[in-house]
């Protein structure tokens, strides 16, 4: 399965987002963390900024909504022309209905799970979601340590997807680095978000290549 790298601009320079998008042009996506200071204790950016990022980004946008009431707010992000919209399972009232609304607006639909949220309720509904985001840290901040116990959830998600012959992607977000990415790829993830690892590197493009090479080497055939 192809490895997809999605650097997170949470660790970019918010005064120079267009410049910092330019240095990750070799990535597959750019991961955009929308936080509302309610679902998580941090505030980042919203729809007006996302609309401009769509216009200037060299790669498609992978939007991660860490917000309350995504049923109300998420569809507008799909309408903004982003490639993928992921909302949190813990915040959504009707995750299947919302995923269908996102797809109807032309976006891929993802459902995100905090570290302590089980994946099992979604395993009978794989066809409804283009991606399951397994959070490997508690959402809210970049630069946190990878939570090892979340790998078991990645393995269970991958096993169920393969058994069902589903096309759902498994994304991981939080603490992804050269030290952790091999084990995560081996567990069955195929989309890798990396914020501080990429933007904290002296050469972000080289870091993307290095992460991709390690994940490719460890990924399942
Ligand atoms: C955290 C965000 C992540 C964050 C990851 O809540 O969802 O996307 O940018 O940062 P790193 O890769 O530094 O752990
Ligand atoms: Zn994220």
mmCIF file of C-alpha atoms and ligand atoms in Angstrom:
data_model
loop_
_atom_site.group_PDB
_atom_site.id
_atom_site.type_symbol
_atom_site.label_atom_id
_atom_site.label_comp_id
_atom_site.label_asym_id
_atom_site.label_seq_id
_atom_site.Cartn_x
_atom_site.Cartn_y
_atom_site.Cartn_z
ATOM 1 C CA UNK A 1 0.000 0.000 0.000
ATOM 2 C CA UNK A 2 1.389 3.383 -1.002
ATOM 3 C CA UNK A 3 2.761 5.511 1.787
ATOM 4 C CA UNK A 4 1.262 9.016 1.937
ATOM 5 C CA UNK A 5 2.968 11.823 3.866
ATOM 6 C CA UNK A 6 0.910 14.748 5.188
ATOM 7 C CA UNK A 7 3.041 17.353 6.990
ATOM 8 C CA UNK A 8 1.154 19.391 9.590
ATOM 9 C CA UNK A 9 1.385 23.167 9.279
ATOM 10 C CA UNK A 10 0.647 23.428 13.003
ATOM 11 C CA UNK A 11 4.446 23.489 13.325
ATOM 12 C CA UNK A 12 4.928 25.931 10.428
ATOM 13 C CA UNK A 13 5.361 29.702 10.738
ATOM 14 C CA UNK A 14 1.805 31.098 10.873
ATOM 15 C CA UNK A 15 3.078 34.434 9.556
ATOM 16 C CA UNK A 16 4.548 32.685 6.499
ATOM 17 C CA UNK A 17 2.158 29.882 5.618
ATOM 18 C CA UNK A 18 2.482 30.272 1.833
ATOM 19 C CA UNK A 19 6.269 30.093 2.077
ATOM 20 C CA UNK A 20 6.079 27.075 4.379
ATOM 21 C CA UNK A 21 3.685 25.289 2.009
ATOM 22 C CA UNK A 22 6.258 25.751 -0.749
ATOM 23 C CA UNK A 23 8.892 23.716 1.073
ATOM 24 C CA UNK A 24 6.624 20.644 1.344
ATOM 25 C CA UNK A 25 5.654 20.465 -2.318
ATOM 26 C CA UNK A 26 6.966 16.864 -2.434
ATOM 27 C CA UNK A 27 4.443 15.749 0.176
ATOM 28 C CA UNK A 28 1.179 14.052 -0.781
ATOM 29 C CA UNK A 29 -1.050 16.339 1.289
ATOM 30 C CA UNK A 30 -0.768 19.180 3.747
ATOM 31 C CA UNK A 31 -2.420 18.520 7.096
ATOM 32 C CA UNK A 32 -4.340 21.525 8.427
ATOM 33 C CA UNK A 33 -5.316 21.419 12.109
ATOM 34 C CA UNK A 34 -8.451 23.415 12.877
ATOM 35 C CA UNK A 35 -8.920 23.861 16.643
ATOM 36 C CA UNK A 36 -11.743 25.781 18.318
ATOM 37 C CA UNK A 37 -10.521 26.136 21.925
ATOM 38 C CA UNK A 38 -13.495 24.013 23.061
ATOM 39 C CA UNK A 39 -12.977 20.487 21.760
ATOM 40 C CA UNK A 40 -9.278 20.976 22.476
ATOM 41 C CA UNK A 41 -7.568 23.614 24.658
ATOM 42 C CA UNK A 42 -5.973 25.422 21.733
ATOM 43 C CA UNK A 43 -7.066 27.739 18.931
ATOM 44 C CA UNK A 44 -5.583 27.778 15.445
ATOM 45 C CA UNK A 45 -7.319 28.848 12.259
ATOM 46 C CA UNK A 46 -10.659 28.560 10.510
ATOM 47 C CA UNK A 47 -12.479 28.647 7.220
ATOM 48 C CA UNK A 48 -11.217 32.000 5.847
ATOM 49 C CA UNK A 49 -7.608 30.865 6.190
ATOM 50 C CA UNK A 50 -8.391 27.408 4.798
ATOM 51 C CA UNK A 51 -9.998 28.998 1.739
ATOM 52 C CA UNK A 52 -6.773 30.902 1.008
ATOM 53 C CA UNK A 53 -4.600 27.857 1.663
ATOM 54 C CA UNK A 54 -6.594 25.953 -0.969
ATOM 55 C CA UNK A 55 -5.691 28.673 -3.451
ATOM 56 C CA UNK A 56 -1.953 28.781 -2.761
ATOM 57 C CA UNK A 57 -1.040 25.234 -1.697
ATOM 58 C CA UNK A 58 1.021 23.068 -4.083
ATOM 59 C CA UNK A 59 -0.558 19.933 -2.563
ATOM 60 C CA UNK A 60 -4.164 19.045 -1.620
ATOM 61 C CA UNK A 61 -5.446 19.921 1.855
ATOM 62 C CA UNK A 62 -6.100 17.276 4.496
ATOM 63 C CA UNK A 63 -8.181 19.115 7.113
ATOM 64 C CA UNK A 64 -8.349 17.781 10.684
ATOM 65 C CA UNK A 65 -11.227 19.385 12.565
ATOM 66 C CA UNK A 66 -10.714 19.406 16.320
ATOM 67 C CA UNK A 67 -13.949 21.281 16.924
ATOM 68 C CA UNK A 68 -17.286 20.860 18.650
ATOM 69 C CA UNK A 69 -20.408 20.453 16.533
ATOM 70 C CA UNK A 70 -18.710 19.275 13.317
ATOM 71 C CA UNK A 71 -22.188 18.310 12.044
ATOM 72 C CA UNK A 72 -22.788 22.024 11.690
ATOM 73 C CA UNK A 73 -19.365 23.308 10.616
ATOM 74 C CA UNK A 74 -17.592 20.556 8.642
ATOM 75 C CA UNK A 75 -19.568 20.667 5.352
ATOM 76 C CA UNK A 76 -18.358 24.228 4.621
ATOM 77 C CA UNK A 77 -14.760 22.982 4.681
ATOM 78 C CA UNK A 78 -15.635 20.417 2.000
ATOM 79 C CA UNK A 79 -17.260 23.180 -0.027
ATOM 80 C CA UNK A 80 -14.028 25.198 0.253
ATOM 81 C CA UNK A 81 -12.388 22.642 -2.029
ATOM 82 C CA UNK A 82 -10.189 20.702 0.369
ATOM 83 C CA UNK A 83 -9.390 17.099 -0.556
ATOM 84 C CA UNK A 84 -10.237 15.551 2.787
ATOM 85 C CA UNK A 85 -12.209 16.553 5.876
ATOM 86 C CA UNK A 86 -11.757 14.590 9.102
ATOM 87 C CA UNK A 87 -13.990 15.219 12.114
ATOM 88 C CA UNK A 88 -13.804 13.726 15.590
ATOM 89 C CA UNK A 89 -16.044 10.797 16.488
ATOM 90 C CA UNK A 90 -16.360 12.141 20.028
ATOM 91 C CA UNK A 91 -17.801 15.439 18.776
ATOM 92 C CA UNK A 92 -20.128 14.303 15.983
ATOM 93 C CA UNK A 93 -23.819 13.652 16.541
ATOM 94 C CA UNK A 94 -24.245 11.559 13.388
ATOM 95 C CA UNK A 95 -20.911 10.438 12.012
ATOM 96 C CA UNK A 96 -22.339 8.470 9.071
ATOM 97 C CA UNK A 97 -24.708 11.248 8.079
ATOM 98 C CA UNK A 98 -21.893 13.782 8.282
ATOM 99 C CA UNK A 99 -19.493 11.619 6.262
ATOM 100 C CA UNK A 100 -22.143 11.315 3.566
ATOM 101 C CA UNK A 101 -22.578 15.083 3.521
ATOM 102 C CA UNK A 102 -18.838 15.587 3.113
ATOM 103 C CA UNK A 103 -18.648 13.094 0.252
ATOM 104 C CA UNK A 104 -21.637 14.714 -1.430
ATOM 105 C CA UNK A 105 -19.619 17.958 -1.408
ATOM 106 C CA UNK A 106 -16.687 16.283 -3.148
ATOM 107 C CA UNK A 107 -14.332 15.660 -0.215
ATOM 108 C CA UNK A 108 -12.975 12.475 1.242
ATOM 109 C CA UNK A 109 -14.554 11.863 4.647
ATOM 110 C CA UNK A 110 -12.470 10.886 7.670
ATOM 111 C CA UNK A 111 -13.365 10.049 11.248
ATOM 112 C CA UNK A 112 -10.802 10.725 13.992
ATOM 113 C CA UNK A 113 -10.450 8.840 17.255
ATOM 114 C CA UNK A 114 -8.769 10.154 20.396
ATOM 115 C CA UNK A 115 -6.348 7.668 21.998
ATOM 116 C CA UNK A 116 -9.022 6.320 24.380
ATOM 117 C CA UNK A 117 -11.814 6.106 21.780
ATOM 118 C CA UNK A 118 -12.397 2.574 20.461
ATOM 119 C CA UNK A 119 -12.338 1.841 16.735
ATOM 120 C CA UNK A 120 -14.709 -1.108 16.957
ATOM 121 C CA UNK A 121 -17.973 0.847 16.407
ATOM 122 C CA UNK A 122 -16.642 1.914 12.996
ATOM 123 C CA UNK A 123 -15.449 -1.454 11.744
ATOM 124 C CA UNK A 124 -18.890 -2.470 10.463
ATOM 125 C CA UNK A 125 -19.189 0.900 8.702
ATOM 126 C CA UNK A 126 -15.919 1.027 6.783
ATOM 127 C CA UNK A 127 -17.575 1.786 3.459
ATOM 128 C CA UNK A 128 -18.974 5.002 4.954
ATOM 129 C CA UNK A 129 -15.532 6.472 5.655
ATOM 130 C CA UNK A 130 -12.580 7.170 3.375
ATOM 131 C CA UNK A 131 -10.197 7.361 6.306
ATOM 132 C CA UNK A 132 -9.900 6.512 9.983
ATOM 133 C CA UNK A 133 -7.539 8.842 11.838
ATOM 134 C CA UNK A 134 -6.013 7.086 14.820
ATOM 135 C CA UNK A 135 -4.698 9.839 17.087
ATOM 136 C CA UNK A 136 -1.374 8.762 18.521
ATOM 137 C CA UNK A 137 -1.321 11.701 20.979
ATOM 138 C CA UNK A 138 -4.158 13.573 22.697
ATOM 139 C CA UNK A 139 -5.192 16.191 20.125
ATOM 140 C CA UNK A 140 -4.427 19.837 20.777
ATOM 141 C CA UNK A 141 -0.697 20.414 20.445
ATOM 142 C CA UNK A 142 2.272 19.546 18.287
ATOM 143 C CA UNK A 143 5.488 18.094 19.612
ATOM 144 C CA UNK A 144 3.999 15.566 22.046
ATOM 145 C CA UNK A 145 5.380 12.086 22.648
ATOM 146 C CA UNK A 146 3.914 9.192 20.649
ATOM 147 C CA UNK A 147 1.550 6.981 22.703
ATOM 148 C CA UNK A 148 2.741 3.433 22.049
ATOM 149 C CA UNK A 149 -0.545 1.788 23.090
ATOM 150 C CA UNK A 150 -2.377 3.311 20.125
ATOM 151 C CA UNK A 151 -0.569 0.953 17.740
ATOM 152 C CA UNK A 152 -2.906 -1.884 18.722
ATOM 153 C CA UNK A 153 -5.815 0.182 17.367
ATOM 154 C CA UNK A 154 -3.970 0.737 14.100
ATOM 155 C CA UNK A 155 -3.471 -3.023 13.807
ATOM 156 C CA UNK A 156 -7.144 -3.798 14.491
ATOM 157 C CA UNK A 157 -8.299 -1.175 12.005
ATOM 158 C CA UNK A 158 -5.967 -2.502 9.297
ATOM 159 C CA UNK A 159 -6.994 -6.120 9.938
ATOM 160 C CA UNK A 160 -10.694 -5.252 9.638
ATOM 161 C CA UNK A 161 -10.152 -3.180 6.490
ATOM 162 C CA UNK A 162 -8.190 -5.953 4.818
ATOM 163 C CA UNK A 163 -10.719 -8.595 5.869
ATOM 164 C CA UNK A 164 -13.570 -6.533 4.418
ATOM 165 C CA UNK A 165 -11.664 -5.643 1.265
ATOM 166 C CA UNK A 166 -12.432 -1.996 2.065
ATOM 167 C CA UNK A 167 -10.508 0.950 0.596
ATOM 168 C CA UNK A 168 -10.462 2.960 3.840
ATOM 169 C CA UNK A 169 -7.153 4.630 4.668
ATOM 170 C CA UNK A 170 -5.604 4.563 8.141
ATOM 171 C CA UNK A 171 -3.986 7.833 9.154
ATOM 172 C CA UNK A 172 -1.855 8.421 12.232
ATOM 173 C CA UNK A 173 -1.257 11.829 13.796
ATOM 174 C CA UNK A 174 0.989 12.741 16.703
ATOM 175 C CA UNK A 175 4.606 11.966 17.526
ATOM 176 C CA UNK A 176 5.387 10.609 14.063
ATOM 177 C CA UNK A 177 9.156 10.801 13.488
ATOM 178 C CA UNK A 178 12.083 8.792 12.143
ATOM 179 C CA UNK A 179 12.043 6.938 15.482
ATOM 180 C CA UNK A 180 8.382 5.893 15.400
ATOM 181 C CA UNK A 181 7.312 5.701 11.761
ATOM 182 C CA UNK A 182 8.601 2.200 11.015
ATOM 183 C CA UNK A 183 6.558 0.598 13.802
ATOM 184 C CA UNK A 184 3.490 2.590 12.739
ATOM 185 C CA UNK A 185 3.837 1.511 9.108
ATOM 186 C CA UNK A 186 4.352 -2.074 10.167
ATOM 187 C CA UNK A 187 1.121 -1.865 12.183
ATOM 188 C CA UNK A 188 -0.738 -0.958 8.997
ATOM 189 C CA UNK A 189 -1.108 2.817 8.747
ATOM 190 C CA UNK A 190 -0.727 4.297 5.256
ATOM 191 C CA UNK A 191 -1.114 8.062 5.844
ATOM 192 C CA UNK A 192 1.410 9.731 8.135
ATOM 193 C CA UNK A 193 0.973 13.204 9.625
ATOM 194 C CA UNK A 194 4.166 14.813 10.883
ATOM 195 C CA UNK A 195 4.385 18.348 12.223
ATOM 196 C CA UNK A 196 7.422 19.011 14.386
ATOM 197 C CA UNK A 197 9.441 16.269 12.659
ATOM 198 C CA UNK A 198 9.091 18.012 9.271
ATOM 199 C CA UNK A 199 9.006 21.698 10.183
ATOM 200 C CA UNK A 200 11.546 21.291 12.978
ATOM 201 C CA UNK A 201 14.049 19.800 10.524
ATOM 202 C CA UNK A 202 16.698 21.984 8.920
ATOM 203 C CA UNK A 203 15.600 20.628 5.522
ATOM 204 C CA UNK A 204 11.849 19.804 5.574
ATOM 205 C CA UNK A 205 11.888 18.355 2.039
ATOM 206 C CA UNK A 206 14.701 15.958 2.967
ATOM 207 C CA UNK A 207 12.835 15.007 6.137
ATOM 208 C CA UNK A 208 9.727 14.123 4.116
ATOM 209 C CA UNK A 209 11.876 11.933 1.861
ATOM 210 C CA UNK A 210 13.496 10.255 4.862
ATOM 211 C CA UNK A 211 10.157 9.552 6.564
ATOM 212 C CA UNK A 212 8.737 8.201 3.313
ATOM 213 C CA UNK A 213 11.717 5.903 2.780
ATOM 214 C CA UNK A 214 11.530 4.465 6.298
ATOM 215 C CA UNK A 215 7.755 3.936 6.072
ATOM 216 C CA UNK A 216 8.079 2.374 2.604
ATOM 217 C CA UNK A 217 10.657 -0.042 3.957
ATOM 218 C CA UNK A 218 8.430 -1.112 6.832
ATOM 219 C CA UNK A 219 5.018 -1.005 5.108
ATOM 220 C CA UNK A 220 3.054 -4.140 4.360
ATOM 221 C CA UNK A 221 3.098 -5.216 0.716
HETATM 222 C C1 LIG B 1 -2.222 17.632 17.238
HETATM 223 C C2 LIG B 1 -2.419 17.765 15.764
HETATM 224 C C3 LIG B 1 -1.277 17.251 14.969
HETATM 225 C C4 LIG B 1 0.047 17.905 15.253
HETATM 226 C C5 LIG B 1 1.061 16.804 15.252
HETATM 227 O O1 LIG B 1 -3.442 17.710 17.882
HETATM 228 O O2 LIG B 1 -3.573 17.066 15.336
HETATM 229 O O3 LIG B 1 -1.567 17.259 13.581
HETATM 230 O O4 LIG B 1 0.429 18.878 14.315
HETATM 231 O O5 LIG B 1 2.271 17.320 15.657
HETATM 232 P P1 LIG B 1 3.563 16.401 15.837
HETATM 233 O O6 LIG B 1 3.829 15.709 14.541
HETATM 234 O O7 LIG B 1 4.610 17.397 16.211
HETATM 235 O O8 LIG B 1 3.269 15.428 16.942
HETATM 236 ZN ZN1 LIG B 2 -3.861 16.819 13.194
#
